Tab-separated table of C-alpha atoms and ligand atoms in Angstrom:
chain	number	residue	atom	x	y	z
A	1	MET	CA	0.000	0.000	0.000
A	2	ARG	CA	1.494	3.304	-1.117
A	3	TYR	CA	0.551	6.739	0.213
A	4	ILE	CA	0.277	9.859	-1.923
A	5	SER	CA	-0.166	13.523	-1.095
A	6	THR	CA	-3.382	15.434	-1.737
A	7	ARG	CA	-1.286	18.051	-3.531
A	8	GLY	CA	0.385	15.574	-5.800
A	9	THR	CA	4.072	16.457	-5.597
A	10	ALA	CA	5.423	15.013	-2.317
A	11	PRO	CA	7.308	11.698	-2.237
A	12	VAL	CA	5.177	8.546	-2.261
A	13	LEU	CA	5.501	6.821	1.136
A	14	THR	CA	4.785	3.550	2.917
A	15	PHE	CA	2.223	3.399	5.729
A	16	GLU	CA	4.979	3.585	8.316
A	17	GLN	CA	6.563	6.636	6.719
A	18	ALA	CA	3.233	8.410	6.232
A	19	MET	CA	2.323	7.814	9.875
A	20	LEU	CA	5.651	9.071	11.198
A	21	THR	CA	5.752	12.052	8.818
A	22	GLY	CA	2.302	13.560	9.334
A	23	LEU	CA	2.186	16.512	6.941
A	24	ALA	CA	3.491	15.934	3.393
A	25	ARG	CA	6.391	18.053	2.187
A	26	ASP	CA	4.270	19.759	-0.478
A	27	GLY	CA	1.937	20.932	2.300
A	28	GLY	CA	-0.619	18.217	1.491
A	29	LEU	CA	-2.024	15.312	3.473
A	30	TYR	CA	-1.271	11.654	2.865
A	31	LEU	CA	-3.889	9.241	1.529
A	32	PRO	CA	-3.731	5.647	0.299
A	33	GLU	CA	-3.220	5.437	-3.464
A	34	ASP	CA	-6.241	3.124	-3.680
A	35	ILE	CA	-8.866	2.509	-1.025
A	36	PRO	CA	-9.173	-1.231	-0.397
A	37	THR	CA	-12.691	-2.631	-0.400
A	38	LEU	CA	-14.283	-5.356	1.686
A	39	THR	CA	-16.850	-7.722	0.211
A	40	THR	CA	-20.407	-7.998	1.492
A	41	ALA	CA	-19.508	-11.400	2.901
A	42	GLN	CA	-16.491	-9.995	4.737
A	43	ILE	CA	-18.591	-7.235	6.285
A	44	ALA	CA	-21.400	-9.649	7.190
A	45	ALA	CA	-18.876	-11.887	8.941
A	46	MET	CA	-18.000	-9.038	11.339
A	47	ALA	CA	-21.290	-9.551	13.195
A	48	GLY	CA	-20.624	-10.755	16.722
A	49	LYS	CA	-16.860	-10.245	16.532
A	50	SER	CA	-14.916	-8.275	19.126
A	51	TYR	CA	-13.974	-4.643	18.480
A	52	GLU	CA	-10.342	-5.727	18.248
A	53	ASP	CA	-11.043	-8.394	15.630
A	54	VAL	CA	-13.004	-5.970	13.465
A	55	ALA	CA	-10.240	-3.377	13.911
A	56	PHE	CA	-7.710	-5.859	12.575
A	57	GLU	CA	-9.794	-6.709	9.517
A	58	VAL	CA	-10.641	-3.109	8.647
A	59	MET	CA	-7.125	-1.699	9.055
A	60	ARG	CA	-4.986	-4.627	7.901
A	61	PRO	CA	-5.235	-3.834	4.136
A	62	PHE	CA	-3.895	-0.309	4.763
A	63	ILE	CA	-0.724	-1.046	6.679
A	64	GLY	CA	1.219	-2.981	4.058
A	65	ASP	CA	4.150	-4.822	5.600
A	66	THR	CA	4.754	-2.283	8.383
A	67	PHE	CA	3.700	-4.910	10.949
A	68	THR	CA	3.172	-8.665	10.807
A	69	ASP	CA	-0.368	-9.874	11.445
A	70	ALA	CA	0.558	-11.167	14.896
A	71	GLN	CA	2.301	-7.927	15.821
A	72	PHE	CA	-0.568	-5.789	14.552
A	73	ARG	CA	-3.105	-7.818	16.529
A	74	ASP	CA	-0.949	-7.346	19.608
A	75	LEU	CA	-0.741	-3.555	19.119
A	76	ILE	CA	-4.517	-3.351	18.728
A	77	ALA	CA	-5.055	-5.406	21.881
A	78	ARG	CA	-2.766	-3.140	23.889
A	79	ALA	CA	-4.377	0.012	22.504
A	80	TYR	CA	-7.883	-0.829	23.689
A	81	ALA	CA	-7.119	-2.798	26.866
A	82	GLY	CA	-7.460	0.337	29.014
A	83	PHE	CA	-10.977	1.195	27.849
A	84	GLY	CA	-13.733	1.219	30.444
A	85	HIS	CA	-16.290	-0.709	28.362
A	86	ALA	CA	-16.005	-4.250	27.021
A	87	ALA	CA	-17.593	-3.252	23.705
A	88	ARG	CA	-15.133	-0.319	23.393
A	89	ALA	CA	-17.705	1.637	21.341
A	90	PRO	CA	-21.188	0.643	22.568
A	91	LEU	CA	-24.329	1.731	20.730
A	92	VAL	CA	-27.272	3.107	22.710
A	93	GLN	CA	-30.743	3.558	21.248
A	94	VAL	CA	-32.422	6.883	22.017
A	95	ASP	CA	-35.361	6.832	19.609
A	96	SER	CA	-37.018	4.431	17.208
A	97	ASN	CA	-34.491	5.244	14.499
A	98	HIS	CA	-31.781	7.166	16.343
A	99	TYR	CA	-28.733	5.747	18.125
A	100	LEU	CA	-25.747	7.183	19.994
A	101	LEU	CA	-22.335	5.636	19.418
A	102	GLU	CA	-20.507	6.118	22.712
A	103	LEU	CA	-16.887	6.857	21.886
A	104	PHE	CA	-15.953	8.174	25.324
A	105	HIS	CA	-14.977	5.063	27.264
A	106	GLY	CA	-11.248	5.509	26.640
A	107	PRO	CA	-8.771	6.757	29.251
A	108	THR	CA	-9.311	10.495	28.568
A	109	LEU	CA	-13.066	10.274	27.911
A	110	ALA	CA	-13.108	11.488	24.299
A	111	PHE	CA	-13.143	9.686	20.962
A	112	LYS	CA	-9.584	10.795	20.286
A	113	ASP	CA	-8.418	7.928	22.509
A	114	PHE	CA	-9.419	5.437	19.797
A	115	ALA	CA	-6.821	6.795	17.407
A	116	MET	CA	-4.237	8.094	19.829
A	117	GLN	CA	-3.952	4.881	21.846
A	118	LEU	CA	-3.334	2.912	18.676
A	119	ILE	CA	-0.812	5.251	17.111
A	120	GLY	CA	1.015	5.410	20.450
A	121	GLN	CA	1.529	1.656	20.130
A	122	MET	CA	2.379	1.870	16.432
A	123	PHE	CA	4.942	4.666	16.923
A	124	GLN	CA	6.605	2.766	19.745
A	125	ALA	CA	6.812	-0.473	17.736
A	126	ALA	CA	8.108	1.207	14.568
A	127	LEU	CA	10.658	3.373	16.401
A	128	THR	CA	11.928	0.567	18.603
A	129	ARG	CA	12.657	-1.398	15.443
A	130	SER	CA	14.551	1.464	13.811
A	131	GLY	CA	16.262	2.589	17.036
A	132	ASP	CA	15.003	6.142	16.535
A	133	ARG	CA	13.594	8.473	19.140
A	134	VAL	CA	11.276	11.354	18.208
A	135	THR	CA	9.807	14.407	19.909
A	136	ILE	CA	6.110	14.881	19.330
A	137	VAL	CA	5.055	18.480	19.758
A	138	GLY	CA	1.377	19.348	19.557
A	139	ALA	CA	-1.032	22.183	20.273
A	140	THR	CA	-4.370	21.446	21.874
A	141	SER	CA	-7.600	23.077	22.872
A	142	GLY	CA	-7.923	20.195	25.349
A	143	ASP	CA	-8.873	16.770	23.997
A	144	THR	CA	-6.019	16.017	21.603
A	145	GLY	CA	-3.363	16.901	24.166
A	146	SER	CA	-4.834	14.827	26.946
A	147	ALA	CA	-5.303	11.853	24.610
A	148	ALA	CA	-1.711	12.151	23.328
A	149	ILE	CA	-0.120	12.409	26.780
A	150	GLU	CA	-2.170	9.462	27.997
A	151	ALA	CA	-1.322	7.350	24.943
A	152	PHE	CA	2.426	8.002	24.921
A	153	ARG	CA	3.175	8.160	28.657
A	154	GLY	CA	6.011	5.830	29.563
A	155	LEU	CA	6.821	4.866	25.946
A	156	LYS	CA	10.591	4.883	25.564
A	157	ALA	CA	10.966	5.962	21.942
A	158	VAL	CA	8.892	9.119	22.153
A	159	TYR	CA	8.901	12.414	24.002
A	160	VAL	CA	5.607	14.291	24.005
A	161	ILE	CA	5.326	18.031	24.549
A	162	ILE	CA	1.826	19.504	24.525
A	163	LEU	CA	1.139	23.230	24.346
A	164	TYR	CA	-2.229	24.350	25.671
A	165	PRO	CA	-3.638	27.849	26.215
A	166	HIS	CA	-3.240	28.745	29.886
A	167	GLY	CA	-6.593	29.069	31.646
A	168	ARG	CA	-8.615	28.072	28.590
A	169	VAL	CA	-9.035	24.313	28.923
A	170	SER	CA	-11.470	22.604	31.282
A	171	GLU	CA	-10.115	21.441	34.636
A	172	VAL	CA	-10.568	17.791	33.688
A	173	GLN	CA	-8.688	18.324	30.433
A	174	ARG	CA	-5.890	20.164	32.226
A	175	ARG	CA	-5.513	17.552	34.933
A	176	GLN	CA	-5.407	14.763	32.358
A	177	MET	CA	-2.387	16.545	30.853
A	178	THR	CA	-0.641	17.591	34.073
A	179	THR	CA	-1.033	14.569	36.369
A	180	PRO	CA	0.793	11.779	34.466
A	181	VAL	CA	4.133	11.300	36.234
A	182	GLU	CA	6.188	9.752	33.408
A	183	SER	CA	9.207	11.844	32.443
A	184	ASN	CA	8.701	11.513	28.664
A	185	VAL	CA	5.474	13.581	28.667
A	186	HIS	CA	5.220	17.301	29.399
A	187	ALA	CA	2.440	19.871	29.417
A	188	LEU	CA	3.301	23.509	28.695
A	189	ALA	CA	0.759	26.183	29.603
A	190	VAL	CA	1.181	28.974	27.061
A	191	ASP	CA	0.230	32.586	27.715
A	192	GLY	CA	-2.094	32.961	24.744
A	193	ASP	CA	-4.987	31.244	23.011
A	194	PHE	CA	-5.197	28.028	21.004
A	195	GLU	CA	-4.281	29.780	17.752
A	196	ASP	CA	-1.086	31.067	19.442
A	197	CYS	CA	-0.226	27.501	20.487
A	198	GLN	CA	-0.829	26.259	16.954
A	199	ALA	CA	1.314	29.034	15.506
A	200	LEU	CA	4.177	28.091	17.847
A	201	VAL	CA	4.017	24.468	16.743
A	202	LYS	CA	3.953	25.496	13.102
A	203	ASP	CA	6.978	27.758	13.616
A	204	MET	CA	8.860	24.889	15.228
A	205	PHE	CA	8.186	22.661	12.218
A	206	ASN	CA	9.407	25.449	9.927
A	207	ASP	CA	12.612	25.899	11.954
A	208	PHE	CA	14.496	23.111	10.187
A	209	ALA	CA	17.551	23.233	12.464
A	210	PHE	CA	15.354	22.735	15.530
A	211	ARG	CA	13.178	20.236	13.699
A	212	ASP	CA	16.154	18.009	12.871
A	213	ASP	CA	17.836	18.562	16.226
A	214	VAL	CA	14.929	17.247	18.312
A	215	ARG	CA	13.523	14.944	15.564
A	216	LEU	CA	10.149	16.615	15.557
A	217	ALA	CA	7.042	14.542	14.785
A	218	GLY	CA	3.330	15.356	14.838
A	219	VAL	CA	0.201	13.494	15.842
A	220	ASN	CA	-2.427	16.098	15.055
A	221	SER	CA	-5.622	15.081	13.326
A	222	ILE	CA	-4.114	15.121	9.833
A	223	ASN	CA	-1.983	12.097	10.733
A	224	TRP	CA	-3.242	9.277	8.486
A	225	GLY	CA	-2.764	6.734	11.275
A	226	ARG	CA	-5.344	8.590	13.326
A	227	VAL	CA	-7.904	8.757	10.543
A	228	LEU	CA	-7.489	5.049	9.854
A	229	ALA	CA	-8.115	4.032	13.473
A	230	GLN	CA	-11.392	5.953	13.386
A	231	VAL	CA	-12.729	4.004	10.402
A	232	VAL	CA	-13.205	0.946	12.596
A	233	TYR	CA	-16.125	2.093	14.733
A	234	TYR	CA	-18.181	2.989	11.679
A	235	PHE	CA	-18.021	-0.707	10.822
A	236	THR	CA	-18.788	-2.058	14.300
A	237	ALA	CA	-21.736	0.331	14.690
A	238	ALA	CA	-23.244	-0.248	11.246
A	239	VAL	CA	-22.836	-4.032	11.448
A	240	SER	CA	-24.540	-4.145	14.830
A	241	LEU	CA	-27.581	-2.480	13.204
A	242	GLY	CA	-27.686	-4.921	10.323
A	243	ALA	CA	-25.118	-3.776	7.755
A	244	PRO	CA	-24.236	-4.829	5.099
A	245	HIS	CA	-27.869	-5.896	4.582
A	246	ARG	CA	-29.265	-2.661	5.982
A	247	PRO	CA	-27.858	0.806	5.202
A	248	VAL	CA	-27.264	3.385	7.939
A	249	SER	CA	-26.439	7.093	8.231
A	250	PHE	CA	-24.143	8.894	10.665
A	251	THR	CA	-24.144	12.360	12.199
A	252	VAL	CA	-20.700	13.509	13.295
A	253	PRO	CA	-19.889	16.501	15.549
A	254	THR	CA	-17.170	18.054	13.433
A	255	GLY	CA	-14.187	20.348	13.827
A	256	ASN	CA	-11.167	19.365	11.764
A	257	PHE	CA	-13.178	16.907	9.637
A	258	GLY	CA	-11.009	13.946	10.695
A	259	ASP	CA	-13.723	11.859	12.297
A	260	VAL	CA	-16.327	12.345	9.570
A	261	PHE	CA	-13.707	11.740	6.896
A	262	ALA	CA	-13.033	8.347	8.497
A	263	GLY	CA	-16.712	7.635	7.820
A	264	PHE	CA	-16.156	8.532	4.174
A	265	ILE	CA	-13.317	5.996	3.989
A	266	ALA	CA	-15.611	3.368	5.541
A	267	LYS	CA	-18.160	4.104	2.829
A	268	GLN	CA	-15.545	3.848	0.080
A	269	MET	CA	-14.498	0.499	1.541
A	270	GLY	CA	-17.988	-0.831	0.929
A	271	LEU	CA	-19.925	-0.087	4.110
A	272	PRO	CA	-23.481	0.907	3.097
A	273	ILE	CA	-23.600	4.459	4.481
A	274	VAL	CA	-26.268	6.719	2.997
A	275	ASP	CA	-25.559	10.121	4.565
A	276	LEU	CA	-22.652	11.480	6.562
A	277	VAL	CA	-24.108	14.504	8.331
A	278	VAL	CA	-21.535	17.112	9.345
A	279	ALA	CA	-22.706	18.805	12.555
A	280	THR	CA	-21.095	22.134	13.419
A	281	ASN	CA	-21.509	24.626	16.224
A	282	ARG	CA	-21.725	28.309	15.336
A	283	ASN	CA	-18.243	28.084	13.848
A	284	ASP	CA	-19.957	26.741	10.782
A	285	ILE	CA	-17.513	27.011	7.888
A	286	LEU	CA	-18.243	23.417	6.835
A	287	HIS	CA	-22.000	23.816	6.995
A	288	ARG	CA	-21.802	26.978	4.888
A	289	THR	CA	-19.501	25.259	2.416
A	290	LEU	CA	-21.810	22.298	1.965
A	291	LEU	CA	-24.770	24.646	1.483
A	292	THR	CA	-23.126	27.001	-1.000
A	293	GLY	CA	-19.923	25.485	-2.389
A	294	ALA	CA	-17.934	28.493	-1.166
A	295	TYR	CA	-15.307	27.852	1.513
A	296	THR	CA	-14.630	31.177	3.197
A	297	LYS	CA	-12.736	31.793	6.421
A	298	GLU	CA	-14.291	33.732	9.272
A	299	GLY	CA	-13.001	34.406	12.788
A	300	VAL	CA	-13.485	31.768	15.487
A	301	THR	CA	-16.041	32.383	18.228
A	302	PRO	CA	-15.582	30.453	21.484
A	303	THR	CA	-18.453	28.060	22.284
A	304	ILE	CA	-19.391	25.488	24.908
A	305	SER	CA	-18.233	22.801	22.433
A	306	PRO	CA	-14.605	24.028	22.243
A	307	SER	CA	-13.159	21.026	20.407
A	308	MET	CA	-15.170	22.110	17.375
A	309	ASP	CA	-14.149	25.776	17.442
A	310	ILE	CA	-12.173	25.937	14.225
A	311	GLN	CA	-11.636	28.393	11.432
A	312	VAL	CA	-10.182	25.999	8.834
A	313	SER	CA	-10.856	22.249	8.797
A	314	SER	CA	-7.580	20.659	7.804
A	315	ASN	CA	-8.919	17.226	6.850
A	316	PHE	CA	-11.474	18.702	4.463
A	317	GLU	CA	-8.622	18.789	1.973
A	318	ARG	CA	-8.769	14.997	1.849
A	319	ALA	CA	-12.428	15.019	0.845
A	320	LEU	CA	-11.661	17.654	-1.782
A	321	PHE	CA	-8.969	15.413	-3.243
A	322	TYR	CA	-11.542	12.700	-3.965
A	323	ALA	CA	-14.153	15.222	-5.061
A	324	TYR	CA	-11.654	16.456	-7.656
A	325	GLY	CA	-11.020	12.932	-8.934
A	326	GLN	CA	-7.628	12.716	-7.174
A	327	ASP	CA	-6.298	15.762	-9.006
A	328	GLY	CA	-3.546	17.059	-6.696
A	329	ALA	CA	-2.975	20.198	-8.784
A	330	ALA	CA	-6.634	21.209	-8.418
A	331	VAL	CA	-6.432	20.764	-4.646
A	332	ALA	CA	-3.165	22.693	-4.454
A	333	GLY	CA	-4.820	25.540	-6.382
A	334	GLN	CA	-7.755	25.733	-3.971
A	335	MET	CA	-5.422	25.688	-0.975
A	336	GLU	CA	-3.453	28.538	-2.512
A	337	ASP	CA	-6.686	30.553	-2.786
A	338	LEU	CA	-7.460	29.764	0.850
A	339	LYS	CA	-4.430	31.796	1.903
A	340	SER	CA	-6.227	34.887	0.634
A	341	GLY	CA	-9.518	34.048	2.354
A	342	GLY	CA	-11.315	31.246	0.552
A	343	PHE	CA	-12.221	29.328	-2.594
A	344	THR	CA	-15.227	28.124	-4.543
A	345	ILE	CA	-15.542	24.410	-5.238
A	346	SER	CA	-16.175	23.482	-8.880
A	347	GLN	CA	-19.682	22.290	-9.735
A	348	GLY	CA	-18.684	18.656	-10.331
A	349	ALA	CA	-16.691	18.406	-7.128
A	350	TYR	CA	-19.482	20.093	-5.172
A	351	GLU	CA	-22.033	17.577	-6.456
A	352	MET	CA	-19.764	14.712	-5.529
A	353	LEU	CA	-19.322	16.056	-1.984
A	354	THR	CA	-22.975	16.808	-1.340
A	355	ALA	CA	-24.059	13.389	-2.598
A	356	THR	CA	-22.635	11.971	0.647
A	357	PHE	CA	-22.033	14.861	3.034
A	358	LYS	CA	-25.080	16.633	4.472
A	359	SER	CA	-24.785	19.246	7.193
A	360	GLY	CA	-26.389	21.238	9.953
A	361	ARG	CA	-25.511	23.740	12.624
A	362	ALA	CA	-26.422	24.156	16.285
A	363	SER	CA	-26.409	27.493	18.082
A	364	GLU	CA	-25.368	27.683	21.729
A	365	GLU	CA	-29.061	27.688	22.685
A	366	ASP	CA	-29.757	24.625	20.516
A	367	THR	CA	-26.833	22.829	22.150
A	368	SER	CA	-27.961	23.524	25.712
A	369	ALA	CA	-31.549	22.659	24.819
A	370	ALA	CA	-30.425	19.306	23.405
A	371	ILE	CA	-28.473	18.486	26.581
A	372	LYS	CA	-31.557	19.264	28.625
A	373	ALA	CA	-33.992	17.412	26.353
A	374	TYR	CA	-31.934	14.218	26.030
A	375	ASN	CA	-31.561	14.040	29.764
A	376	ALA	CA	-35.277	14.597	30.333
A	377	ARG	CA	-36.564	12.412	27.483
A	378	HIS	CA	-33.999	9.614	27.339
A	379	GLY	CA	-32.010	9.789	30.581
A	380	GLU	CA	-28.849	10.356	28.541
A	381	LEU	CA	-26.461	13.082	29.621
A	382	LEU	CA	-24.715	14.418	26.505
A	383	CYS	CA	-21.464	16.362	26.328
A	384	PRO	CA	-21.876	19.663	24.438
A	385	HIS	CA	-20.234	18.276	21.270
A	386	THR	CA	-22.548	15.286	21.219
A	387	ALA	CA	-25.460	17.645	21.835
A	388	VAL	CA	-24.548	19.587	18.685
A	389	GLY	CA	-24.644	16.261	16.851
A	390	ALA	CA	-27.966	15.190	18.360
A	391	HIS	CA	-29.590	18.528	17.483
A	392	VAL	CA	-28.460	18.292	13.877
A	393	ALA	CA	-29.242	14.571	13.584
A	394	GLU	CA	-32.879	15.185	14.457
A	395	LYS	CA	-33.242	17.276	11.320
A	396	HIS	CA	-31.996	14.346	9.230
A	397	LEU	CA	-33.968	11.430	10.669
A	398	GLY	CA	-35.737	9.271	8.092
A	399	THR	CA	-36.238	5.629	7.293
A	400	VAL	CA	-32.536	4.800	7.514
A	401	PRO	CA	-31.197	4.323	11.074
A	402	MET	CA	-29.216	7.382	12.202
A	403	ILE	CA	-26.150	6.930	14.394
A	404	THR	CA	-24.875	10.055	16.145
A	405	LEU	CA	-21.290	9.915	17.348
A	406	ALA	CA	-21.082	10.715	21.080
A	407	THR	CA	-17.592	12.185	21.016
A	408	ALA	CA	-16.906	12.946	24.683
A	409	HIS	CA	-18.115	12.032	28.168
A	410	PRO	CA	-20.263	14.708	29.839
A	411	ALA	CA	-17.899	14.764	32.861
A	412	LYS	CA	-15.213	16.243	30.629
A	413	PHE	CA	-17.298	19.425	30.231
A	414	PRO	CA	-19.101	19.586	33.589
A	415	ASP	CA	-19.821	23.324	33.613
A	416	ALA	CA	-21.724	23.424	30.320
A	417	VAL	CA	-23.562	20.201	31.158
A	418	LYS	CA	-24.567	21.455	34.595
A	419	ALA	CA	-25.713	24.815	33.260
A	420	ALA	CA	-27.936	23.098	30.693
A	421	SER	CA	-29.314	20.183	32.701
A	422	GLY	CA	-28.800	21.056	36.353
A	423	ILE	CA	-26.847	17.807	36.734
A	424	ALA	CA	-23.214	17.521	37.769
A	425	ALA	CA	-21.836	14.709	35.607
A	426	PRO	CA	-19.586	12.516	37.773
A	427	LEU	CA	-16.281	11.135	36.500
A	428	PRO	CA	-16.272	7.359	35.933
A	429	ALA	CA	-15.103	5.532	39.060
A	430	ARG	CA	-11.832	4.439	37.453
A	431	MET	CA	-10.595	8.034	37.348
A	432	ALA	CA	-12.426	9.485	40.331
A	433	ASP	CA	-9.124	10.472	42.022
A	434	LEU	CA	-8.156	12.826	39.158
A	435	TYR	CA	-8.791	15.867	41.335
A	436	ASP	CA	-6.452	14.583	44.051
A	437	ARG	CA	-3.382	13.805	41.951
A	438	PRO	CA	-0.525	16.342	42.015
A	439	GLU	CA	-0.078	18.453	38.871
A	440	ARG	CA	3.131	19.125	36.958
A	441	VAL	CA	3.108	21.878	34.361
A	442	THR	CA	5.483	24.481	32.954
A	443	ARG	CA	4.140	27.952	32.304
A	444	VAL	CA	5.698	29.544	29.202
A	445	SER	CA	5.359	32.865	27.407
A	446	GLY	CA	4.325	32.851	23.768
A	447	ASP	CA	7.943	33.422	22.703
A	448	LEU	CA	9.214	30.796	20.248
A	449	ALA	CA	12.850	30.701	21.394
A	450	ALA	CA	11.814	30.412	25.038
A	451	VAL	CA	9.481	27.502	24.279
A	452	GLN	CA	12.145	25.782	22.188
A	453	ASN	CA	14.606	26.088	25.091
A	454	VAL	CA	12.145	24.538	27.512
A	455	ILE	CA	11.577	21.652	25.098
A	456	LYS	CA	15.308	21.033	24.699
A	457	GLU	CA	15.753	21.004	28.474
A	458	ARG	CA	12.899	18.566	28.977
A	459	ILE	CA	14.051	16.075	26.385
A	460	THR	CA	17.655	15.936	27.559
A	461	ALA	CA	16.855	15.772	31.265
B	1	PLP	C1	-11.878	16.617	18.370
B	1	PLP	C2	-13.300	16.578	18.782
B	1	PLP	C3	-14.355	16.775	17.850
B	1	PLP	C4	-14.098	17.114	16.396
B	1	PLP	O1	-13.510	16.051	15.688
B	1	PLP	P1	-12.806	16.320	14.270
B	1	PLP	O2	-12.203	15.020	13.896
B	1	PLP	O3	-11.787	17.398	14.512
B	1	PLP	O4	-13.856	16.778	13.320
B	1	PLP	C5	-15.655	16.634	18.310
B	1	PLP	N1	-15.923	16.368	19.597
B	1	PLP	C6	-14.952	16.186	20.518
B	1	PLP	C7	-15.319	15.902	21.923
B	1	PLP	C8	-13.600	16.283	20.152
B	1	PLP	O5	-12.635	16.106	21.070
């Protein structure tokens, strides 16, 4: 299996190289040259299998010879062993034709654990083999950083440095980043907002001397390994509702378009998915794009669903690549236009996108109302991101079963949940002592050189 860039001019890589590289050198994102398909019989045979067995079958065709079958099975087993639910991603029915796919039973209570736990194992295995050691630096608005620190803690081949905006993540998110004691993981609290953290990370990747010196690597949501791991639960969920004999639709609370794009890959692989509904909060660039075909940047407004507060959705480029018939030059052209504010998708590409991707938007009021209503009607306490999804999903219910992705546990966003429902969502028992563990964090200014110095100190200590 070979991996190519969405912009067409970067070197073609193996799975291992694409995973370790992250962003392609031409600025594009890596994708498999061909998407493998599974037969109806293969999908039907997934019924009743464990999450881990389905994960192996779905991902195996993508990884080439990076791992042997036995090794890959072992990595998958380790990745999901720490989850707090035997099904890993259980499905809960809330209405006659509406289901919630609970993706928050991992160690940091958000769906990002599904991908991060697995790529933690895959990085460690690949780097141990090559004898390399890398420094992963990432910016987070909360969930990615906590999932990364949790996944990589104690792994010998990897240092992890996470930059988060000081005072702007929830207490649970912060504590998940600051309480692990392993010396290979570090949280830096930056004086600034999330965009400042992202800019620092970008500057570090563009500082080639520093980049080579510390062997910089990235695990943000454009990493193909992360997208791939997320394809799996589309299969387990759909099969448990009768796929391949019965089609289903999904509604996905969306920020960077990574999760919903994984659903697109599942569909290309042969899973009978009718609609993929992109649910946005009031930062609705994707909803506007799918309505009009014009992708235009606007400022970001903070919401109670902060993991979806984005201005530009990086993984959308992958969907564009397929919409343009895998024409890297066309994608590169649109991305060039984006630098000056936006672009308009060609008619053919727009029709291709909207044949699968539908969309909707939830205001802050809609989100709070959904939290309240689902608690009252169904006894389900939703996190604000899931509530955005549930609100939008209700506008797309029909004869096909709708599965809304429940992307985080309500206890991760207790203030918004309490304000909407009056209920204080308790942490699961297995992490109830989170508030008692000592914290370890380094406060840094937004100055690049200062942050780079702190990183160098931490990785040589
Ligand atoms: C990251 C995140 C999202 C958005 O996922 P994307 O893959 O960026 O679209 C939604 N909900 C929660 C809780 C998240 O952490």
